[in-house]
mmCIF file with all atom_site columns, C-alpha atoms and ligand atoms in Angstrom:
data_model
loop_
_atom_site.group_PDB
_atom_site.id
_atom_site.type_symbol
_atom_site.label_atom_id
_atom_site.label_alt_id
_atom_site.label_comp_id
_atom_site.label_asym_id
_atom_site.label_entity_id
_atom_site.label_seq_id
_atom_site.pdbx_PDB_ins_code
_atom_site.Cartn_x
_atom_site.Cartn_y
_atom_site.Cartn_z
_atom_site.occupancy
_atom_site.B_iso_or_equiv
_atom_site.pdbx_formal_charge
_atom_site.auth_seq_id
_atom_site.auth_comp_id
_atom_site.auth_asym_id
_atom_site.auth_atom_id
_atom_site.pdbx_PDB_model_num
ATOM   1   C CA  . MET O 1 1   ? 16.326 5.802   22.801 1.00 79.00 ? 411  MET O CA  1
ATOM   2   C CA  . LYS O 1 2   ? 18.213 4.378   19.861 1.00 92.00 ? 412  LYS O CA  1
ATOM   3   C CA  . LYS O 1 3   ? 18.791 0.558   20.127 1.00 97.00 ? 413  LYS O CA  1
ATOM   4   C CA  . ILE O 1 4   ? 22.293 -0.567  19.202 1.00 98.00 ? 414  ILE O CA  1
ATOM   5   C CA  . LEU O 1 5   ? 22.841 -4.237  18.291 1.00 98.00 ? 415  LEU O CA  1
ATOM   6   C CA  . VAL O 1 6   ? 26.437 -5.463  18.159 1.00 98.00 ? 416  VAL O CA  1
ATOM   7   C CA  . LEU O 1 7   ? 27.166 -8.576  16.135 1.00 98.00 ? 417  LEU O CA  1
ATOM   8   C CA  . LEU O 1 8   ? 30.451 -9.613  17.713 1.00 98.00 ? 418  LEU O CA  1
ATOM   9   C CA  . GLY O 1 9   ? 32.868 -11.956 15.910 1.00 98.00 ? 419  GLY O CA  1
ATOM   10  C CA  . THR O 1 10  ? 35.942 -12.300 18.106 1.00 98.00 ? 420  THR O CA  1
ATOM   11  C CA  . PRO O 1 11  ? 36.893 -14.951 20.629 1.00 98.00 ? 421  PRO O CA  1
ATOM   12  C CA  . HIS O 1 12  ? 39.158 -12.352 22.527 1.00 98.00 ? 422  HIS O CA  1
ATOM   13  C CA  . LYS O 1 13  ? 37.221 -10.483 25.262 1.00 96.00 ? 423  LYS O CA  1
ATOM   14  C CA  . ASN O 1 14  ? 40.120 -7.933  25.580 1.00 96.00 ? 424  ASN O CA  1
ATOM   15  C CA  . GLY O 1 15  ? 41.357 -8.070  22.091 1.00 98.00 ? 425  GLY O CA  1
ATOM   16  C CA  . ASN O 1 16  ? 41.572 -5.490  19.231 1.00 98.00 ? 426  ASN O CA  1
ATOM   17  C CA  . THR O 1 17  ? 38.082 -5.952  17.912 1.00 98.00 ? 427  THR O CA  1
ATOM   18  C CA  . VAL O 1 18  ? 36.647 -5.130  21.533 1.00 98.00 ? 428  VAL O CA  1
ATOM   19  C CA  . LYS O 1 19  ? 39.007 -2.128  21.831 1.00 98.00 ? 429  LYS O CA  1
ATOM   20  C CA  . MET O 1 20  ? 37.535 -0.697  18.530 1.00 98.00 ? 430  MET O CA  1
ATOM   21  C CA  . LEU O 1 21  ? 34.009 -1.597  19.820 1.00 98.00 ? 431  LEU O CA  1
ATOM   22  C CA  . ASP O 1 22  ? 34.396 0.003   23.295 1.00 98.00 ? 432  ASP O CA  1
ATOM   23  C CA  . THR O 1 23  ? 35.959 3.208   21.597 1.00 98.00 ? 433  THR O CA  1
ATOM   24  C CA  . PHE O 1 24  ? 33.110 3.465   19.067 1.00 98.00 ? 434  PHE O CA  1
ATOM   25  C CA  . LEU O 1 25  ? 30.311 3.064   21.713 1.00 98.00 ? 435  LEU O CA  1
ATOM   26  C CA  . LYS O 1 26  ? 32.053 5.689   23.957 1.00 97.00 ? 436  LYS O CA  1
ATOM   27  C CA  . LEU O 1 27  ? 32.174 7.996   20.883 1.00 97.00 ? 437  LEU O CA  1
ATOM   28  C CA  . LEU O 1 28  ? 28.417 7.452   20.437 1.00 96.00 ? 438  LEU O CA  1
ATOM   29  C CA  . SER O 1 29  ? 27.914 8.182   24.136 1.00 96.00 ? 439  SER O CA  1
ATOM   30  C CA  . ALA O 1 30  ? 25.952 4.981   24.159 1.00 96.00 ? 440  ALA O CA  1
ATOM   31  C CA  . GLU O 1 31  ? 24.290 3.996   27.580 1.00 96.00 ? 441  GLU O CA  1
ATOM   32  C CA  . PRO O 1 32  ? 24.741 0.415   28.440 1.00 97.00 ? 442  PRO O CA  1
ATOM   33  C CA  . GLU O 1 33  ? 20.926 -0.185  28.336 1.00 97.00 ? 443  GLU O CA  1
ATOM   34  C CA  . GLN O 1 34  ? 20.857 0.879   24.783 1.00 97.00 ? 444  GLN O CA  1
ATOM   35  C CA  . VAL O 1 35  ? 23.397 -1.816  23.667 1.00 98.00 ? 445  VAL O CA  1
ATOM   36  C CA  . THR O 1 36  ? 22.830 -5.581  23.127 1.00 98.00 ? 446  THR O CA  1
ATOM   37  C CA  . VAL O 1 37  ? 25.825 -7.685  22.234 1.00 98.00 ? 447  VAL O CA  1
ATOM   38  C CA  . PHE O 1 38  ? 25.175 -10.757 20.247 1.00 98.00 ? 448  PHE O CA  1
ATOM   39  C CA  . ASP O 1 39  ? 28.404 -12.765 20.785 1.00 98.00 ? 449  ASP O CA  1
ATOM   40  C CA  . THR O 1 40  ? 28.693 -15.126 17.905 1.00 98.00 ? 450  THR O CA  1
ATOM   41  C CA  . TYR O 1 41  ? 31.367 -17.245 19.615 1.00 98.00 ? 451  TYR O CA  1
ATOM   42  C CA  . LYS O 1 42  ? 28.978 -17.936 22.558 1.00 98.00 ? 452  LYS O CA  1
ATOM   43  C CA  . GLU O 1 43  ? 25.974 -18.445 20.630 1.00 97.00 ? 453  GLU O CA  1
ATOM   44  C CA  . ASN O 1 44  ? 27.476 -20.890 18.238 1.00 91.00 ? 454  ASN O CA  1
ATOM   45  C CA  . LEU O 1 45  ? 24.860 -20.809 15.638 1.00 98.00 ? 455  LEU O CA  1
ATOM   46  C CA  . HIS O 1 46  ? 24.213 -23.891 13.446 1.00 98.00 ? 456  HIS O CA  1
ATOM   47  C CA  . PRO O 1 47  ? 25.331 -23.410 9.817  1.00 98.00 ? 457  PRO O CA  1
ATOM   48  C CA  . CYS O 1 48  ? 22.652 -22.628 7.178  1.00 98.00 ? 458  CYS O CA  1
ATOM   49  C CA  . MET O 1 49  ? 21.604 -26.154 5.783  1.00 98.00 ? 459  MET O CA  1
ATOM   50  C CA  . ALA O 1 50  ? 20.155 -24.629 2.595  1.00 98.00 ? 460  ALA O CA  1
ATOM   51  C CA  . CYS O 1 51  ? 17.027 -26.692 3.263  1.00 98.00 ? 461  CYS O CA  1
ATOM   52  C CA  . SER O 1 52  ? 14.811 -24.072 1.479  1.00 97.00 ? 462  SER O CA  1
ATOM   53  C CA  . HIS O 1 53  ? 12.287 -24.014 4.441  1.00 98.00 ? 463  HIS O CA  1
ATOM   54  C CA  . CYS O 1 54  ? 12.517 -20.252 4.444  1.00 98.00 ? 464  CYS O CA  1
ATOM   55  C CA  . ALA O 1 55  ? 11.571 -20.119 0.760  1.00 98.00 ? 465  ALA O CA  1
ATOM   56  C CA  . HIS O 1 56  ? 8.114  -21.422 1.831  1.00 98.00 ? 466  HIS O CA  1
ATOM   57  C CA  . HIS O 1 57  ? 7.779  -20.125 5.489  1.00 98.00 ? 467  HIS O CA  1
ATOM   58  C CA  . GLU O 1 58  ? 8.762  -16.875 6.906  1.00 97.00 ? 468  GLU O CA  1
ATOM   59  C CA  . GLU O 1 59  ? 11.267 -18.413 9.433  1.00 97.00 ? 469  GLU O CA  1
ATOM   60  C CA  . CYS O 1 60  ? 14.253 -20.538 9.558  1.00 97.00 ? 470  CYS O CA  1
ATOM   61  C CA  . ALA O 1 61  ? 13.794 -24.232 10.184 1.00 98.00 ? 471  ALA O CA  1
ATOM   62  C CA  . ILE O 1 62  ? 16.658 -24.213 12.669 1.00 97.00 ? 472  ILE O CA  1
ATOM   63  C CA  . HIS O 1 63  ? 15.275 -22.977 16.035 1.00 96.00 ? 473  HIS O CA  1
ATOM   64  C CA  . ASP O 1 64  ? 18.402 -22.060 17.868 1.00 95.00 ? 474  ASP O CA  1
ATOM   65  C CA  . SER O 1 65  ? 19.329 -18.355 19.031 1.00 96.00 ? 475  SER O CA  1
ATOM   66  C CA  . SER O 1 66  ? 19.139 -17.193 15.498 1.00 97.00 ? 476  SER O CA  1
ATOM   67  C CA  . ASP O 1 67  ? 15.423 -16.660 16.332 1.00 97.00 ? 477  ASP O CA  1
ATOM   68  C CA  . ARG O 1 68  ? 16.565 -14.230 19.025 1.00 98.00 ? 478  ARG O CA  1
ATOM   69  C CA  . LEU O 1 69  ? 19.152 -12.695 16.601 1.00 98.00 ? 479  LEU O CA  1
ATOM   70  C CA  . ASP O 1 70  ? 16.145 -12.166 14.050 1.00 98.00 ? 480  ASP O CA  1
ATOM   71  C CA  . GLN O 1 71  ? 14.041 -10.314 16.838 1.00 98.00 ? 481  GLN O CA  1
ATOM   72  C CA  . LEU O 1 72  ? 16.999 -8.176  17.798 1.00 98.00 ? 482  LEU O CA  1
ATOM   73  C CA  . ILE O 1 73  ? 17.721 -7.231  14.152 1.00 98.00 ? 483  ILE O CA  1
ATOM   74  C CA  . ARG O 1 74  ? 14.152 -6.275  13.542 1.00 98.00 ? 484  ARG O CA  1
ATOM   75  C CA  . GLU O 1 75  ? 13.982 -4.036  16.667 1.00 98.00 ? 485  GLU O CA  1
ATOM   76  C CA  . CYS O 1 76  ? 17.487 -2.241  16.449 1.00 98.00 ? 486  CYS O CA  1
ATOM   77  C CA  . ASP O 1 77  ? 18.184 1.216   14.854 1.00 97.00 ? 487  ASP O CA  1
ATOM   78  C CA  . LEU O 1 78  ? 21.975 0.628   14.534 1.00 98.00 ? 488  LEU O CA  1
ATOM   79  C CA  . LEU O 1 79  ? 23.701 -2.553  13.712 1.00 98.00 ? 489  LEU O CA  1
ATOM   80  C CA  . VAL O 1 80  ? 27.329 -2.665  14.580 1.00 98.00 ? 490  VAL O CA  1
ATOM   81  C CA  . VAL O 1 81  ? 29.301 -5.555  13.092 1.00 99.00 ? 491  VAL O CA  1
ATOM   82  C CA  . ALA O 1 82  ? 32.682 -5.794  14.924 1.00 99.00 ? 492  ALA O CA  1
ATOM   83  C CA  . SER O 1 83  ? 35.116 -8.397  13.764 1.00 99.00 ? 493  SER O CA  1
ATOM   84  C CA  . PRO O 1 84  ? 38.703 -9.369  13.039 1.00 98.00 ? 494  PRO O CA  1
ATOM   85  C CA  . VAL O 1 85  ? 39.642 -10.628 9.487  1.00 98.00 ? 495  VAL O CA  1
ATOM   86  C CA  . TYR O 1 86  ? 40.175 -14.308 9.460  1.00 98.00 ? 496  TYR O CA  1
ATOM   87  C CA  . ASN O 1 87  ? 41.471 -15.699 5.884  1.00 98.00 ? 497  ASN O CA  1
ATOM   88  C CA  . LEU O 1 88  ? 40.112 -12.528 4.165  1.00 98.00 ? 498  LEU O CA  1
ATOM   89  C CA  . SER O 1 89  ? 36.550 -12.909 5.606  1.00 98.00 ? 499  SER O CA  1
ATOM   90  C CA  . PHE O 1 90  ? 34.684 -13.175 8.878  1.00 98.00 ? 500  PHE O CA  1
ATOM   91  C CA  . PRO O 1 91  ? 35.493 -15.853 11.606 1.00 98.00 ? 501  PRO O CA  1
ATOM   92  C CA  . SER O 1 92  ? 33.309 -18.801 11.094 1.00 98.00 ? 502  SER O CA  1
ATOM   93  C CA  . PRO O 1 93  ? 30.894 -18.278 13.979 1.00 98.00 ? 503  PRO O CA  1
ATOM   94  C CA  . LEU O 1 94  ? 30.007 -14.817 12.576 1.00 98.00 ? 504  LEU O CA  1
ATOM   95  C CA  . LYS O 1 95  ? 29.933 -16.086 8.939  1.00 98.00 ? 505  LYS O CA  1
ATOM   96  C CA  . ALA O 1 96  ? 27.483 -18.757 10.212 1.00 98.00 ? 506  ALA O CA  1
ATOM   97  C CA  . ALA O 1 97  ? 25.259 -15.981 11.520 1.00 98.00 ? 507  ALA O CA  1
ATOM   98  C CA  . ILE O 1 98  ? 25.593 -14.041 8.194  1.00 98.00 ? 508  ILE O CA  1
ATOM   99  C CA  . ASP O 1 99  ? 24.751 -17.184 6.133  1.00 98.00 ? 509  ASP O CA  1
ATOM   100 C CA  . ARG O 1 100 ? 21.583 -17.637 8.389  1.00 98.00 ? 510  ARG O CA  1
ATOM   101 C CA  . PHE O 1 101 ? 20.394 -14.235 6.905  1.00 98.00 ? 511  PHE O CA  1
ATOM   102 C CA  . GLN O 1 102 ? 19.631 -16.246 3.742  1.00 98.00 ? 512  GLN O CA  1
ATOM   103 C CA  . ARG O 1 103 ? 15.951 -16.238 5.208  1.00 98.00 ? 513  ARG O CA  1
ATOM   104 C CA  . TYR O 1 104 ? 15.643 -12.560 4.180  1.00 98.00 ? 514  TYR O CA  1
ATOM   105 C CA  . PHE O 1 105 ? 16.612 -13.272 0.615  1.00 98.00 ? 515  PHE O CA  1
ATOM   106 C CA  . GLU O 1 106 ? 13.893 -15.878 0.349  1.00 98.00 ? 516  GLU O CA  1
ATOM   107 C CA  . ALA O 1 107 ? 11.469 -13.591 2.163  1.00 98.00 ? 517  ALA O CA  1
ATOM   108 C CA  . ARG O 1 108 ? 12.147 -10.944 -0.490 1.00 97.00 ? 518  ARG O CA  1
ATOM   109 C CA  . PHE O 1 109 ? 12.417 -13.176 -3.543 1.00 97.00 ? 519  PHE O CA  1
ATOM   110 C CA  . SER O 1 110 ? 10.420 -16.354 -2.939 1.00 97.00 ? 520  SER O CA  1
ATOM   111 C CA  . LEU O 1 111 ? 7.772  -14.936 -0.502 1.00 97.00 ? 521  LEU O CA  1
ATOM   112 C CA  . GLY O 1 112 ? 7.570  -11.557 -2.160 1.00 97.00 ? 522  GLY O CA  1
ATOM   113 C CA  . LEU O 1 113 ? 7.810  -9.505  1.079  1.00 96.00 ? 523  LEU O CA  1
ATOM   114 C CA  . ARG O 1 114 ? 8.929  -5.930  0.356  1.00 95.00 ? 524  ARG O CA  1
ATOM   115 C CA  . PRO O 1 115 ? 10.786 -5.273  2.593  1.00 95.00 ? 525  PRO O CA  1
ATOM   116 C CA  . PRO O 1 116 ? 11.286 -8.531  4.566  1.00 96.00 ? 526  PRO O CA  1
ATOM   117 C CA  . ILE O 1 117 ? 12.198 -6.307  7.541  1.00 97.00 ? 527  ILE O CA  1
ATOM   118 C CA  . ALA O 1 118 ? 9.821  -3.403  8.172  1.00 96.00 ? 528  ALA O CA  1
ATOM   119 C CA  . LYS O 1 119 ? 12.055 -1.063  10.023 1.00 97.00 ? 529  LYS O CA  1
ATOM   120 C CA  . PRO O 1 120 ? 15.065 0.575   8.376  1.00 97.00 ? 530  PRO O CA  1
ATOM   121 C CA  . ARG O 1 121 ? 18.420 0.759   10.171 1.00 97.00 ? 531  ARG O CA  1
ATOM   122 C CA  . GLU O 1 122 ? 21.964 1.887   9.717  1.00 97.00 ? 532  GLU O CA  1
ATOM   123 C CA  . ALA O 1 123 ? 24.969 -0.383  10.000 1.00 98.00 ? 533  ALA O CA  1
ATOM   124 C CA  . VAL O 1 124 ? 28.718 -0.047  10.509 1.00 98.00 ? 534  VAL O CA  1
ATOM   125 C CA  . LEU O 1 125 ? 31.548 -2.468  10.216 1.00 98.00 ? 535  LEU O CA  1
ATOM   126 C CA  . LEU O 1 126 ? 34.415 -2.229  12.653 1.00 98.00 ? 536  LEU O CA  1
ATOM   127 C CA  . ALA O 1 127 ? 37.173 -4.574  11.562 1.00 98.00 ? 537  ALA O CA  1
ATOM   128 C CA  . CYS O 1 128 ? 40.756 -5.268  12.470 1.00 98.00 ? 538  CYS O CA  1
ATOM   129 C CA  . ALA O 1 129 ? 43.442 -7.136  10.468 1.00 98.00 ? 539  ALA O CA  1
ATOM   130 C CA  . GLY O 1 130 ? 46.965 -8.365  11.366 1.00 98.00 ? 540  GLY O CA  1
ATOM   131 C CA  . SER O 1 131 ? 48.436 -7.355  8.051  1.00 98.00 ? 541  SER O CA  1
ATOM   132 C CA  . PRO O 1 132 ? 48.629 -3.922  6.408  1.00 98.00 ? 542  PRO O CA  1
ATOM   133 C CA  . SER O 1 133 ? 46.248 -5.048  3.633  1.00 98.00 ? 543  SER O CA  1
ATOM   134 C CA  . ALA O 1 134 ? 42.602 -4.067  3.658  1.00 98.00 ? 544  ALA O CA  1
ATOM   135 C CA  . ASP O 1 135 ? 41.711 -6.810  1.132  1.00 98.00 ? 545  ASP O CA  1
ATOM   136 C CA  . GLY O 1 136 ? 39.842 -8.932  3.698  1.00 98.00 ? 546  GLY O CA  1
ATOM   137 C CA  . ILE O 1 137 ? 37.878 -5.834  5.029  1.00 98.00 ? 547  ILE O CA  1
ATOM   138 C CA  . GLU O 1 138 ? 36.771 -4.923  1.491  1.00 98.00 ? 548  GLU O CA  1
ATOM   139 C CA  . ILE O 1 139 ? 35.591 -8.520  0.989  1.00 98.00 ? 549  ILE O CA  1
ATOM   140 C CA  . MET O 1 140 ? 33.600 -8.300  4.295  1.00 98.00 ? 550  MET O CA  1
ATOM   141 C CA  . GLU O 1 141 ? 32.047 -5.035  3.295  1.00 98.00 ? 551  GLU O CA  1
ATOM   142 C CA  . LYS O 1 142 ? 30.795 -6.655  0.049  1.00 98.00 ? 552  LYS O CA  1
ATOM   143 C CA  . GLN O 1 143 ? 29.465 -9.495  1.961  1.00 98.00 ? 553  GLN O CA  1
ATOM   144 C CA  . LEU O 1 144 ? 27.479 -7.211  4.292  1.00 98.00 ? 554  LEU O CA  1
ATOM   145 C CA  . ARG O 1 145 ? 26.201 -5.034  1.390  1.00 98.00 ? 555  ARG O CA  1
ATOM   146 C CA  . LEU O 1 146 ? 24.809 -8.180  -0.217 1.00 98.00 ? 556  LEU O CA  1
ATOM   147 C CA  . CYS O 1 147 ? 22.942 -9.402  2.766  1.00 97.00 ? 557  CYS O CA  1
ATOM   148 C CA  . PHE O 1 148 ? 21.808 -6.009  3.958  1.00 98.00 ? 558  PHE O CA  1
ATOM   149 C CA  . SER O 1 149 ? 20.245 -5.247  0.460  1.00 98.00 ? 559  SER O CA  1
ATOM   150 C CA  . VAL O 1 150 ? 17.248 -7.330  1.648  1.00 97.00 ? 560  VAL O CA  1
ATOM   151 C CA  . MET O 1 151 ? 17.413 -6.434  5.283  1.00 98.00 ? 561  MET O CA  1
ATOM   152 C CA  . ASN O 1 152 ? 16.295 -2.725  5.093  1.00 98.00 ? 562  ASN O CA  1
ATOM   153 C CA  . THR O 1 153 ? 19.839 -2.028  6.338  1.00 98.00 ? 563  THR O CA  1
ATOM   154 C CA  . GLN O 1 154 ? 22.302 0.468   5.082  1.00 97.00 ? 564  GLN O CA  1
ATOM   155 C CA  . LEU O 1 155 ? 26.044 0.030   5.625  1.00 98.00 ? 565  LEU O CA  1
ATOM   156 C CA  . VAL O 1 156 ? 27.000 3.686   6.446  1.00 97.00 ? 566  VAL O CA  1
ATOM   157 C CA  . GLY O 1 157 ? 30.610 3.025   6.684  1.00 98.00 ? 567  GLY O CA  1
ATOM   158 C CA  . THR O 1 158 ? 33.675 1.026   7.932  1.00 98.00 ? 568  THR O CA  1
ATOM   159 C CA  . ALA O 1 159 ? 36.383 1.775   10.323 1.00 98.00 ? 569  ALA O CA  1
ATOM   160 C CA  . ALA O 1 160 ? 39.500 -0.373  9.917  1.00 98.00 ? 570  ALA O CA  1
ATOM   161 C CA  . TRP O 1 161 ? 42.471 -1.205  12.150 1.00 98.00 ? 571  TRP O CA  1
ATOM   162 C CA  . LEU O 1 162 ? 45.280 -2.442  10.114 1.00 98.00 ? 572  LEU O CA  1
ATOM   163 C CA  . SER O 1 163 ? 48.668 -4.003  11.011 1.00 98.00 ? 573  SER O CA  1
ATOM   164 C CA  . THR O 1 164 ? 47.583 -5.246  14.517 1.00 98.00 ? 574  THR O CA  1
ATOM   165 C CA  . ASP O 1 165 ? 50.501 -7.601  14.102 1.00 97.00 ? 575  ASP O CA  1
ATOM   166 C CA  . LYS O 1 166 ? 52.765 -4.714  14.860 1.00 95.00 ? 576  LYS O CA  1
ATOM   167 C CA  . GLY O 1 167 ? 50.965 -3.848  18.134 1.00 94.00 ? 577  GLY O CA  1
ATOM   168 C CA  . ASP O 1 168 ? 49.494 -0.356  18.452 1.00 92.00 ? 578  ASP O CA  1
ATOM   169 C CA  . ASP O 1 169 ? 51.294 1.064   15.344 1.00 90.00 ? 579  ASP O CA  1
ATOM   170 C CA  . GLY O 1 170 ? 47.880 1.528   13.367 1.00 96.00 ? 580  GLY O CA  1
ATOM   171 C CA  . TRP O 1 171 ? 45.785 2.459   16.425 1.00 98.00 ? 581  TRP O CA  1
ATOM   172 C CA  . GLU O 1 172 ? 45.841 6.319   16.022 1.00 97.00 ? 582  GLU O CA  1
ATOM   173 C CA  . LYS O 1 173 ? 44.564 5.953   12.248 1.00 98.00 ? 583  LYS O CA  1
ATOM   174 C CA  . ALA O 1 174 ? 42.008 3.515   13.454 1.00 98.00 ? 584  ALA O CA  1
ATOM   175 C CA  . LYS O 1 175 ? 40.791 5.915   16.186 1.00 98.00 ? 585  LYS O CA  1
ATOM   176 C CA  . SER O 1 176 ? 40.411 8.752   13.566 1.00 98.00 ? 586  SER O CA  1
ATOM   177 C CA  . ALA O 1 177 ? 38.341 6.394   11.346 1.00 98.00 ? 587  ALA O CA  1
ATOM   178 C CA  . LEU O 1 178 ? 36.006 5.523   14.289 1.00 98.00 ? 588  LEU O CA  1
ATOM   179 C CA  . GLU O 1 179 ? 35.661 9.248   15.204 1.00 98.00 ? 589  GLU O CA  1
ATOM   180 C CA  . ARG O 1 180 ? 34.664 9.881   11.580 1.00 98.00 ? 590  ARG O CA  1
ATOM   181 C CA  . LEU O 1 181 ? 32.299 6.883   11.516 1.00 98.00 ? 591  LEU O CA  1
ATOM   182 C CA  . SER O 1 182 ? 30.676 7.994   14.696 1.00 97.00 ? 592  SER O CA  1
ATOM   183 C CA  . LEU O 1 183 ? 29.826 11.305  13.085 1.00 96.00 ? 593  LEU O CA  1
ATOM   184 C CA  . ALA O 1 184 ? 28.375 9.649   9.975  1.00 95.00 ? 594  ALA O CA  1
ATOM   185 C CA  . ILE O 1 185 ? 25.611 7.885   12.140 1.00 91.00 ? 595  ILE O CA  1
ATOM   186 C CA  . SER O 1 186 ? 22.356 9.679   12.316 1.00 78.00 ? 596  SER O CA  1
ATOM   187 C CA  . ALA O 1 187 ? 21.634 11.299  15.761 1.00 63.00 ? 597  ALA O CA  1
HETATM 188 C C1  . LIG G 2 .   ? 42.543 -17.886 11.855 1.00 68.99 ? 1082 LIG G C1  1
HETATM 189 C C2  . LIG G 2 .   ? 43.051 -16.512 11.733 1.00 68.99 ? 1082 LIG G C2  1
HETATM 190 C C3  . LIG G 2 .   ? 43.089 -16.081 10.385 1.00 68.99 ? 1082 LIG G C3  1
HETATM 191 C C4  . LIG G 2 .   ? 43.663 -14.640 10.096 1.00 68.99 ? 1082 LIG G C4  1
HETATM 192 N N1  . LIG G 2 .   ? 43.479 -14.205 8.990  1.00 68.99 ? 1082 LIG G N1  1
HETATM 193 C C5  . LIG G 2 .   ? 44.012 -12.956 8.566  1.00 68.99 ? 1082 LIG G C5  1
HETATM 194 C C6  . LIG G 2 .   ? 43.968 -12.521 7.229  1.00 68.99 ? 1082 LIG G C6  1
HETATM 195 O O1  . LIG G 2 .   ? 43.503 -13.199 6.399  1.00 68.99 ? 1082 LIG G O1  1
HETATM 196 N N2  . LIG G 2 .   ? 44.385 -11.203 7.031  1.00 68.99 ? 1082 LIG G N2  1
HETATM 197 C C7  . LIG G 2 .   ? 44.821 -10.379 8.097  1.00 68.99 ? 1082 LIG G C7  1
HETATM 198 O O2  . LIG G 2 .   ? 45.293 -9.246  7.832  1.00 68.99 ? 1082 LIG G O2  1
HETATM 199 N N3  . LIG G 2 .   ? 44.938 -10.874 9.408  1.00 68.99 ? 1082 LIG G N3  1
HETATM 200 C C8  . LIG G 2 .   ? 44.491 -12.165 9.710  1.00 68.99 ? 1082 LIG G C8  1
HETATM 201 N N4  . LIG G 2 .   ? 44.415 -12.570 10.933 1.00 68.99 ? 1082 LIG G N4  1
HETATM 202 C C9  . LIG G 2 .   ? 44.868 -11.737 12.120 1.00 68.99 ? 1082 LIG G C9  1
HETATM 203 C C10 . LIG G 2 .   ? 43.781 -11.075 12.967 1.00 68.99 ? 1082 LIG G C10 1
HETATM 204 O O3  . LIG G 2 .   ? 42.773 -10.438 11.951 1.00 68.99 ? 1082 LIG G O3  1
HETATM 205 C C11 . LIG G 2 .   ? 44.347 -10.007 13.872 1.00 68.99 ? 1082 LIG G C11 1
HETATM 206 O O4  . LIG G 2 .   ? 45.232 -10.549 14.741 1.00 68.99 ? 1082 LIG G O4  1
HETATM 207 C C12 . LIG G 2 .   ? 43.202 -9.191  14.573 1.00 68.99 ? 1082 LIG G C12 1
HETATM 208 O O5  . LIG G 2 .   ? 43.789 -8.046  15.124 1.00 68.99 ? 1082 LIG G O5  1
HETATM 209 C C13 . LIG G 2 .   ? 42.690 -10.102 15.851 1.00 68.99 ? 1082 LIG G C13 1
HETATM 210 O O6  . LIG G 2 .   ? 41.614 -9.368  16.523 1.00 68.99 ? 1082 LIG G O6  1
HETATM 211 P P1  . LIG G 2 .   ? 41.178 -9.704  17.928 1.00 68.99 ? 1082 LIG G P1  1
HETATM 212 O O7  . LIG G 2 .   ? 42.190 -9.363  18.922 1.00 68.99 ? 1082 LIG G O7  1
HETATM 213 O O8  . LIG G 2 .   ? 39.868 -8.904  18.095 1.00 68.99 ? 1082 LIG G O8  1
HETATM 214 O O9  . LIG G 2 .   ? 40.854 -11.172 17.957 1.00 68.99 ? 1082 LIG G O9  1
HETATM 215 C C14 . LIG G 2 .   ? 44.044 -13.929 11.176 1.00 68.99 ? 1082 LIG G C14 1
HETATM 216 C C15 . LIG G 2 .   ? 44.003 -14.476 12.498 1.00 68.99 ? 1082 LIG G C15 1
HETATM 217 C C16 . LIG G 2 .   ? 43.602 -15.671 12.842 1.00 68.99 ? 1082 LIG G C16 1
HETATM 218 C C17 . LIG G 2 .   ? 43.558 -16.225 14.279 1.00 68.99 ? 1082 LIG G C17 1
#
């Protein structure tokens, strides 16, 4: 059975991001036991300290729940990044998790591991924004493509829900994007 890891970046348990996520998982017909949610607001990962430990050892020097996240990433077949746009980027708890992916850059370029993560996986971005602009979502895609390039992880696509400040106005468009994205995932 395909293992799905969700990297969740919202503080709102019943908000727009979670509505997108629930819809997407339903479209994939995902069973609850297939899905692990890593809630970055609960896990509260320490920021990367740029200590360079990972340039010399295949690990992060900070042993918090990023160790569990590393294990979950290595095991999953599909990584779902689900997040609102905050100031044209990810909310800080999710950005902290992404910065901690620096260990994979160092594993690749300082330790010479090719690839730093043995198993390949697909990834998708589900993102919502209060404004009609997709600028933040494009930046988030760029950030993910950069770190995924050393994580044996391919960003297959993005579903965006724009103009959430206007309530459900943009939802139908977002739902269509989620449907298209669910079809783009390998069976
Ligand atoms: C701190 C903060 C920063 C935000 N920055 C942006 C932004 O740069 N662009 C944008 O379109 N919306 C921005 N928003 C709006 C959220 O992206 C939007 O309300 C989103 O639908 C919230 O999703 P949620 O219900 O899952 O938390 C911001 C909201 C907050 C709280």
